[in-house]
Amino acid sequence: MIATDLFNAGKGPVLVVAPHPDDEVLGVGGTIARLADAGREVHVVVVTRGGPPKFPLEQVQRIAAEAKQAHDLLGVKQTHWLEFPAAELPELPHSALNASLGKLVSELGPELIFAPHPGDIHMDHQLSFLSTLVASRPHQTDYPATIAAYETLSETNWNAPYLTPPFVPNVFVDISETINRKLDAFALFASQVKPAPHERSVESLRALATLRGATVHRPAAEGFVLVRSVI
Amino acid sequence: MIATDLFNAGKGPVLVVAPHPDDEVLGVGGTIARLADAGREVHVVVVTRGGPPKFPLEQVQRIAAEAKQAHDLLGVKQTHWLEFPAAELPELPHSALNASLGKLVSELGPELIFAPHPGDIHMDHQLSFLSTLVASRPHQTDYPATIAAYETLSETNWNAPYLTPPFVPNVFVDISETINRKLDAFALFASQVKPAPHERSVESLRALATLRGATVHRPAAEGFVLVRSVI
Amino acid sequence: MIATDLFNAGKGPVLVVAPHPDDEVLGVGGTIARLADAGREVHVVVVTRGGPPKFPLEQVQRIAAEAKQAHDLLGVKQTHWLEFPAAELPELPHSALNASLGKLVSELGPELIFAPHPGDIHMDHQLSFLSTLVASRPHQTDYPATIAAYETLSETNWNAPYLTPPFVPNVFVDISETINRKLDAFALFASQVKPAPHERSVESLRALATLRGATVHRPAAEGFVLVRSVI
Amino acid sequence: MIATDLFNAGKGPVLVVAPHPDDEVLGVGGTIARLADAGREVHVVVVTRGGPPKFPLEQVQRIAAEAKQAHDLLGVKQTHWLEFPAAELPELPHSALNASLGKLVSELGPELIFAPHPGDIHMDHQLSFLSTLVASRPHQTDYPATIAAYETLSETNWNAPYLTPPFVPNVFVDISETINRKLDAFALFASQVKPAPHERSVESLRALATLRGATVHRPAAEGFVLVRSVI
Amino acid sequence: MIATDLFNAGKGPVLVVAPHPDDEVLGVGGTIARLADAGREVHVVVVTRGGPPKFPLEQVQRIAAEAKQAHDLLGVKQTHWLEFPAAELPELPHSALNASLGKLVSELGPELIFAPHPGDIHMDHQLSFLSTLVASRPHQTDYPATIAAYETLSETNWNAPYLTPPFVPNVFVDISETINRKLDAFALFASQVKPAPHERSVESLRALATLRGATVHRPAAEGFVLVRSVI
Amino acid sequence: MIATDLFNAGKGPVLVVAPHPDDEVLGVGGTIARLADAGREVHVVVVTRGGPPKFPLEQVQRIAAEAKQAHDLLGVKQTHWLEFPAAELPELPHSALNASLGKLVSELGPELIFAPHPGDIHMDHQLSFLSTLVASRPHQTDYPATIAAYETLSETNWNAPYLTPPFVPNVFVDISETINRKLDAFALFASQVKPAPHERSVESLRALATLRGATVHRPAAEGFVLVRSVI
């Protein structure tokens, strides 16, 4: 159902939806690098951007700079900033997020989209997921053929077991060749990295890759939940 | 995540697990034909075989003959008969089914497996699903990269809503080019086809294909639930 | 548990909650016609109404006219317009929707309510469902005895399998006698009908009726999920 | 969706499937009495019967006598004993249970069936539920129009929360008029009644009726999960 | 996993999150009393407060007075009022609720938190649950070790079975010694108590305690769903 | 809800149910060691034992010897062997397993039981879980107060996502002090340890502990799903 040609050049663009910068690295970093290595054109869209007074301007600029470095390392072709206010998506008109994300999807025409998991504890993640689905509705001949949800350490495991949607991966991407680049890219987000045993630490991210890999007999992997794939 | 190259020649074999003959046509017929057209080597394994006194010998032979015709029409390369007694899988040693199916998977080395849905009302289906998973465990480097569950009219929709596992398709295969061949293949199972409005009728099977297709803006499709895919 | 007398005259009114005009036809059209034929008093409440600039005035008026024609054909006794702004329910005070719908339920006193499915992709549907439940709380002797959720093509199947509430019908209403009137009523919504293979097409709607019917050995049916029934 | 005429005379027979004697009283006793009062013909089928050495003959005979008294009190028209060995259903050919229950359903032609809940901790309950569904498959014009699952104190609440199917009632039958007869009938099963605070006590059964009733603003009720209803 | 020492003196504080006054008594009253008896310091935080015009000032003051009496009876050490407007949580910035609740959790440092159930029909309950989880994220060494969700009569049972998160208790606290004090405390909320058979009645609350107790062979109990416990 | 006194001496015995030897180490090894260190009396019951011809006698004896060493290292007080034939539990009378496990639970009177997860792919695990619950039914005053399910690498992650019960831990036990002893104990099962990247490898087990720990800001943890706890 899933061809190894996924990683060949010549396919359409790939889009990774990140509610906040670094989510895309935590959840899809190794796959982004593998896709880029295979010649695929990978885009990242960052839904929100921090701003004063909650987030000092300096910090915001620093994170943007870190994102640029990390994305360069992974081989991201272009980063799109929607600049909705961070941690305020629930207060914004839902239709505005739908419109903004819909416009990007329509113009870019991605074949493959990675979205955050709807069971993440952060409402920005939940709403970004829903808007991604709205933007990808199969109501015409062309639409993103495949949508998958990724996991975000310090978001996905902190919601309520059995009361909110669980993350149980059914797609595993072998990232044995790119796990180190993923960890390096995450380390570049110096403002976001926490020391172990915080879940948002390099050690925790490596353990996750080892575990997801072992589940399918690979040295390292990223796990995803398939939302829809049309062949 | 899913390349159009799925249907190119040169990939490994495909295996469709059918608890009883005709399940594979109801659930995967159009996809089998499309795979075969694309040069993929498709195998069907029929887990059970009827036998006297429950099933008269003549009927059993007739069904086997119908299966051969239907499989030829769809382009199946080989049909394997495990010959466990039909409707008696719950009484058989579960390890025997595991061993028999495991041997086939090991020898054939399929890249892609279609299994019946674990939420089907028939225990033969439930146990065939479980044994398929056991036979496909990723406990060594090579194993079936992708497993998907298919739906079987007159089995999948007759279990208990919300109390048994639901079938909600997340993989859709466009069978616009092969829907008619699928329906013809099903019609060849003359002993199994029922007149409308029975769910196991040609009319119902066509409606299902139309609906699954419309969900993804295609004239006809087959829906599947992805169990696992390793890339 | 369900008597054939459901369709006899003399019972209390029936209310169908439609987030947007035509949802009620897609999901309940055949049942409305059968209820009306049996002498039941059927009401439709349309929760939202489009408006400029998102929706040009002419289009809004046209849809209202189409709704009137369709409802007349089906035998709807009265259509109530709450006139909340379409696609903006998430931005409105939730208590306002509760109040407005609650007032209607209180004044009308329906015995049976059909609501959209909470797993639909459109937040207008999700919130309309929740408000219907709030309006129907059994906190006094009289309240709607039965609440059922209906499915809406192009909404219900486009959410996230296994991550959002699935629609698995447990109530089937035989609409063999009214399926054609349902399709005619839908065709009257000329501004909303899409050509096949769009899911919101006449062909797709017919296939759905055939499939839901076949599941219970009937030529055509509508499927519902029972939310609560008090006998 | 559910008419008060449910309880009028003149409808088809009702069948209550009890894995062991007294399950039918615990879960459906009040509804049985109300149905019988309304002139409905109610049958009980007891799937298993105890036997030596596990169950002394005297005890088995005593329970049968208690069942007769209790059923008489509730107005049961006929009790059918399938006499499969108690607590051994998992060891019996599943097809034998299907055949035996299927024969009864076929001959009796019930319009309404009550089955134990598939999430009960006892495998006899789980298998009785599944066989009831198999016996009720809508593969011809006539079949039981409605199937509902009931709850059994000391079985339903003792399975694993969130890991086995939950019992969340969506059908409530007002048994304010028959709750006392239900409790009396349960008391007649002197060999099965336990002193409070055992869950299989009269006090616990009364509390359950009070709670299920209060949920729908009635002095007493029985709760059920609807499996399927065709109208 | 759960020590009887839970109720010994010397442990950290306990916090009960109540969206509206009296929720904490309905769901946790008996446990609060038992904890207080054992010397534990129990706090209640009431998230919202009614206000004119929806809620007349007199009524609001009366409820506050009732809460004080009830809390005194149960042995609550301190009641905290966040004073968000009742029934308007969905309209408020979600981050404001997070901030306010987060501040309290941070200052108080509770070892154990009780939150309303996310499947309750009232959005104030759903949002209070989510904010409790956000406030309790394990992103540093110290955080509430245990979080459990409680059930609220007239909220938890009135949502949609199988379509919204079910409440299936996996933690049972024996309140045989405090059930009467719980009922007395509830009766002190004279403005909120309804006559039977309303679900928010003393009779219904007692029946719930009897049933939850019987499930674990105790005269009375309160049931909870464990969200997370770190040992 | 969960006191740190869990690990104090003086409490009742603890029982770990292992379908096959080494499951108890994979899932509960670190917690066993921590409990033993705290003076708790920990028992392991191994449900099955291999035997010729499937399992050569020499191998069986070797595993038993390895189990003894591993259990000694962890501080297990006693290991009980039920000696049911491995991989054949589905063929055995379910009541026999219930009786055997029930007798042990009755004689030992454990306060805390760890059972395998019912969603594991191996039917021996599924049936061991169910029998543990049957043996622990709260039908008298004394019964195991707490039951929790553990995860087993190479079993729990290999079943079908979203179609079989997921393992989403809600209880985390800090094993920072005992993780190395756990890994050493696992290494003692030389016949069962596989080289990485097999899921049943030391590396994978360490990654799991790191990840479960990070989720709750601890260097290492074991995760469990609470089945029931009575306080």
Short mmCIF file of C-alpha atoms in Angstrom, two decimals, chain A residues 20-221:
data_model
loop_
_atom_site.label_atom_id
_atom_site.label_comp_id
_atom_site.label_asym_id
_atom_site.label_seq_id
_atom_site.Cartn_x
_atom_site.Cartn_y
_atom_site.Cartn_z
CA HIS A 20 4.32 26.19 16.82
CA PRO A 21 7.91 26.09 15.61
CA ASP A 22 9.74 22.85 16.58
CA ASP A 23 6.61 20.64 16.51
CA GLU A 24 7.52 19.67 12.95
CA VAL A 25 11.01 18.59 14.06
CA LEU A 26 9.80 16.63 17.07
CA GLY A 27 7.23 14.73 15.04
CA VAL A 28 8.49 14.59 11.46
CA GLY A 29 12.14 15.67 11.51
CA GLY A 30 13.63 12.36 10.41
CA THR A 31 11.04 11.84 7.71
CA ILE A 32 11.52 15.37 6.39
CA ALA A 33 15.23 14.74 6.05
CA ARG A 34 14.67 11.41 4.32
CA LEU A 35 12.15 12.94 1.94
CA ALA A 36 14.47 15.83 1.15
CA ASP A 37 17.36 13.43 0.58
CA ALA A 38 15.16 11.60 -1.91
CA GLY A 39 14.56 14.83 -3.78
CA ARG A 40 11.09 15.56 -2.51
CA GLU A 41 10.12 19.20 -2.05
CA VAL A 42 9.21 19.65 1.62
CA HIS A 43 7.36 22.69 2.97
CA VAL A 44 6.64 23.59 6.56
CA VAL A 45 3.79 25.85 7.58
CA VAL A 46 4.01 27.34 11.06
CA VAL A 47 0.49 28.26 12.13
CA THR A 48 1.21 30.61 15.00
CA ARG A 49 3.84 33.09 16.03
CA GLY A 50 4.44 34.37 19.52
CA GLY A 51 4.26 38.06 20.26
CA PRO A 52 4.55 40.58 23.12
CA PRO A 53 3.59 40.71 25.89
CA LYS A 54 3.25 36.97 26.31
CA PHE A 55 6.35 36.30 24.29
CA PRO A 56 9.10 38.98 24.20
CA LEU A 57 10.03 40.09 20.71
CA GLU A 58 13.59 38.96 21.15
CA GLN A 59 12.50 35.46 21.98
CA VAL A 60 10.20 35.35 18.99
CA GLN A 61 12.95 36.43 16.66
CA ARG A 62 15.32 33.93 18.18
CA ILE A 63 12.91 31.08 17.63
CA ALA A 64 12.39 32.13 14.03
CA ALA A 65 16.15 32.11 13.52
CA GLU A 66 16.43 28.69 15.13
CA ALA A 67 13.66 27.40 12.90
CA LYS A 68 15.47 28.61 9.83
CA GLN A 69 18.66 26.80 10.84
CA ALA A 70 16.85 23.62 11.74
CA HIS A 71 14.86 23.61 8.53
CA ASP A 72 17.98 24.21 6.47
CA LEU A 73 19.67 21.28 8.13
CA LEU A 74 16.72 19.01 7.39
CA GLY A 75 16.45 20.19 3.80
CA VAL A 76 13.13 22.02 4.05
CA LYS A 77 12.57 23.96 0.82
CA GLN A 78 10.33 26.69 2.21
CA THR A 79 8.83 27.71 5.54
CA HIS A 80 5.47 29.47 5.55
CA TRP A 81 4.42 31.57 8.56
CA LEU A 82 0.70 32.09 9.04
CA GLU A 83 1.39 34.26 12.09
CA PHE A 84 -1.74 33.59 14.05
CA PRO A 85 -1.18 34.52 17.70
CA ALA A 86 0.24 31.57 19.64
CA ALA A 87 -1.95 29.92 22.30
CA GLU A 88 -4.92 31.95 21.07
CA LEU A 89 -6.28 29.80 18.27
CA PRO A 90 -9.44 28.97 20.27
CA GLU A 91 -10.22 32.67 20.45
CA LEU A 92 -9.75 33.30 16.74
CA PRO A 93 -12.47 32.79 14.14
CA HIS A 94 -12.12 29.16 13.14
CA SER A 95 -13.03 30.14 9.59
CA ALA A 96 -9.98 32.44 9.44
CA LEU A 97 -7.65 29.53 10.15
CA ASN A 98 -9.54 27.42 7.62
CA ALA A 99 -9.20 30.16 5.02
CA SER A 100 -5.52 30.77 5.60
CA LEU A 101 -4.50 27.12 5.62
CA GLY A 102 -6.89 26.39 2.76
CA LYS A 103 -5.25 29.04 0.61
CA LEU A 104 -1.81 27.56 1.18
CA VAL A 105 -2.95 24.03 0.43
CA SER A 106 -4.72 25.22 -2.68
CA GLU A 107 -1.70 27.12 -4.01
CA LEU A 108 0.92 24.56 -3.06
CA GLY A 109 -1.02 21.44 -4.02
CA PRO A 110 0.77 19.05 -1.66
CA GLU A 111 0.48 15.34 -2.34
CA LEU A 112 1.22 14.47 1.26
CA ILE A 113 0.39 16.36 4.47
CA PHE A 114 1.55 15.80 8.03
CA ALA A 115 -0.66 17.32 10.72
CA PRO A 116 -0.46 17.39 14.52
CA HIS A 117 -2.53 14.82 16.39
CA PRO A 118 -6.09 15.81 17.36
CA GLY A 119 -5.55 14.18 20.77
CA ASP A 120 -2.71 16.53 21.73
CA ILE A 121 -3.36 18.46 24.92
CA HIS A 122 -2.83 21.88 23.29
CA MET A 123 -5.94 23.34 21.66
CA ASP A 124 -3.73 24.98 19.03
CA HIS A 125 -2.83 21.45 17.94
CA GLN A 126 -6.43 20.23 17.96
CA LEU A 127 -7.61 23.15 15.88
CA SER A 128 -4.67 22.97 13.46
CA PHE A 129 -5.52 19.33 12.85
CA LEU A 130 -9.17 20.07 12.14
CA SER A 131 -8.32 22.95 9.79
CA THR A 132 -5.88 20.73 7.91
CA LEU A 133 -8.67 18.27 7.29
CA VAL A 134 -11.02 21.00 6.17
CA ALA A 135 -8.36 22.31 3.79
CA SER A 136 -7.90 18.81 2.38
CA ARG A 137 -11.52 17.80 1.79
CA PRO A 138 -11.85 15.61 -1.31
CA HIS A 139 -14.55 17.75 -2.87
CA GLN A 140 -12.84 18.05 -6.25
CA THR A 141 -10.52 15.89 -8.33
CA ASP A 142 -7.31 17.21 -6.82
CA TYR A 143 -6.58 17.23 -3.11
CA PRO A 144 -3.79 15.96 -0.87
CA ALA A 145 -3.73 12.22 -1.50
CA THR A 146 -2.40 11.34 1.92
CA ILE A 147 -2.82 12.87 5.38
CA ALA A 148 -1.05 11.54 8.44
CA ALA A 149 -0.95 12.73 12.05
CA TYR A 150 2.35 12.93 13.92
CA GLU A 151 3.16 12.81 17.62
CA THR A 152 4.69 15.69 19.58
CA LEU A 153 6.57 14.98 22.79
CA SER A 154 5.22 17.12 25.66
CA GLU A 155 1.83 17.38 23.93
CA THR A 156 0.62 13.98 22.76
CA ASN A 157 1.34 12.00 25.94
CA TRP A 158 -0.07 14.64 28.30
CA ASN A 159 -3.73 14.39 27.43
CA ALA A 160 -6.22 12.08 29.16
CA PRO A 161 -5.79 8.33 28.48
CA TYR A 162 -8.98 6.70 27.16
CA LEU A 163 -10.89 9.99 27.38
CA THR A 164 -9.23 11.79 24.47
CA PRO A 165 -8.18 10.27 21.11
CA PRO A 166 -5.15 8.00 21.57
CA PHE A 167 -2.07 8.05 19.36
CA VAL A 168 -1.43 4.48 18.22
CA PRO A 169 0.90 4.56 15.21
CA ASN A 170 0.01 2.50 12.14
CA VAL A 171 2.57 4.00 9.77
CA PHE A 172 6.27 3.72 10.56
CA VAL A 173 8.96 5.54 8.57
CA ASP A 174 12.48 4.17 8.91
CA ILE A 175 14.69 7.11 9.88
CA SER A 176 17.84 5.14 10.70
CA GLU A 177 19.77 7.25 8.21
CA THR A 178 18.44 10.58 9.43
CA ILE A 179 17.87 10.20 13.17
CA ASN A 180 21.07 12.05 13.99
CA ARG A 181 20.19 14.92 11.73
CA LYS A 182 16.79 15.07 13.37
CA LEU A 183 18.38 15.29 16.82
CA ASP A 184 20.81 17.93 15.60
CA ALA A 185 17.96 19.96 14.14
CA PHE A 186 16.09 19.74 17.41
CA ALA A 187 19.22 20.84 19.29
CA LEU A 188 19.32 23.91 17.08
CA PHE A 189 16.05 24.97 18.71
CA ALA A 190 18.14 25.84 21.74
CA SER A 191 15.36 27.93 23.28
CA GLN A 192 12.96 25.01 23.20
CA VAL A 193 15.18 22.09 24.21
CA LYS A 194 14.86 21.06 27.84
CA PRO A 195 17.29 18.99 29.86
CA ALA A 196 16.37 15.37 30.56
CA PRO A 197 14.22 13.97 32.00
CA HIS A 198 11.88 16.56 30.44
CA GLU A 199 9.91 14.96 27.64
CA ARG A 200 11.04 17.68 25.26
CA SER A 201 14.69 16.66 25.61
CA VAL A 202 17.14 15.17 23.14
CA GLU A 203 17.35 12.00 25.22
CA SER A 204 13.62 11.51 25.20
CA LEU A 205 13.40 12.14 21.47
CA ARG A 206 16.09 9.55 20.83
CA ALA A 207 14.32 7.01 23.03
CA LEU A 208 11.10 7.55 21.11
CA ALA A 209 12.87 6.92 17.80
CA THR A 210 14.47 3.77 19.18
CA LEU A 211 11.14 2.46 20.44
CA ARG A 212 9.16 3.29 17.30
CA GLY A 213 11.95 1.66 15.30
CA ALA A 214 12.10 -1.48 17.44
CA THR A 215 8.36 -2.00 17.00
CA VAL A 216 9.07 -2.65 13.33
CA HIS A 217 12.60 -4.07 13.67
CA ARG A 218 14.42 -0.96 12.55
CA PRO A 219 17.14 1.03 14.42
CA ALA A 220 15.03 4.21 14.38
CA ALA A 221 11.64 5.24 13.11
#
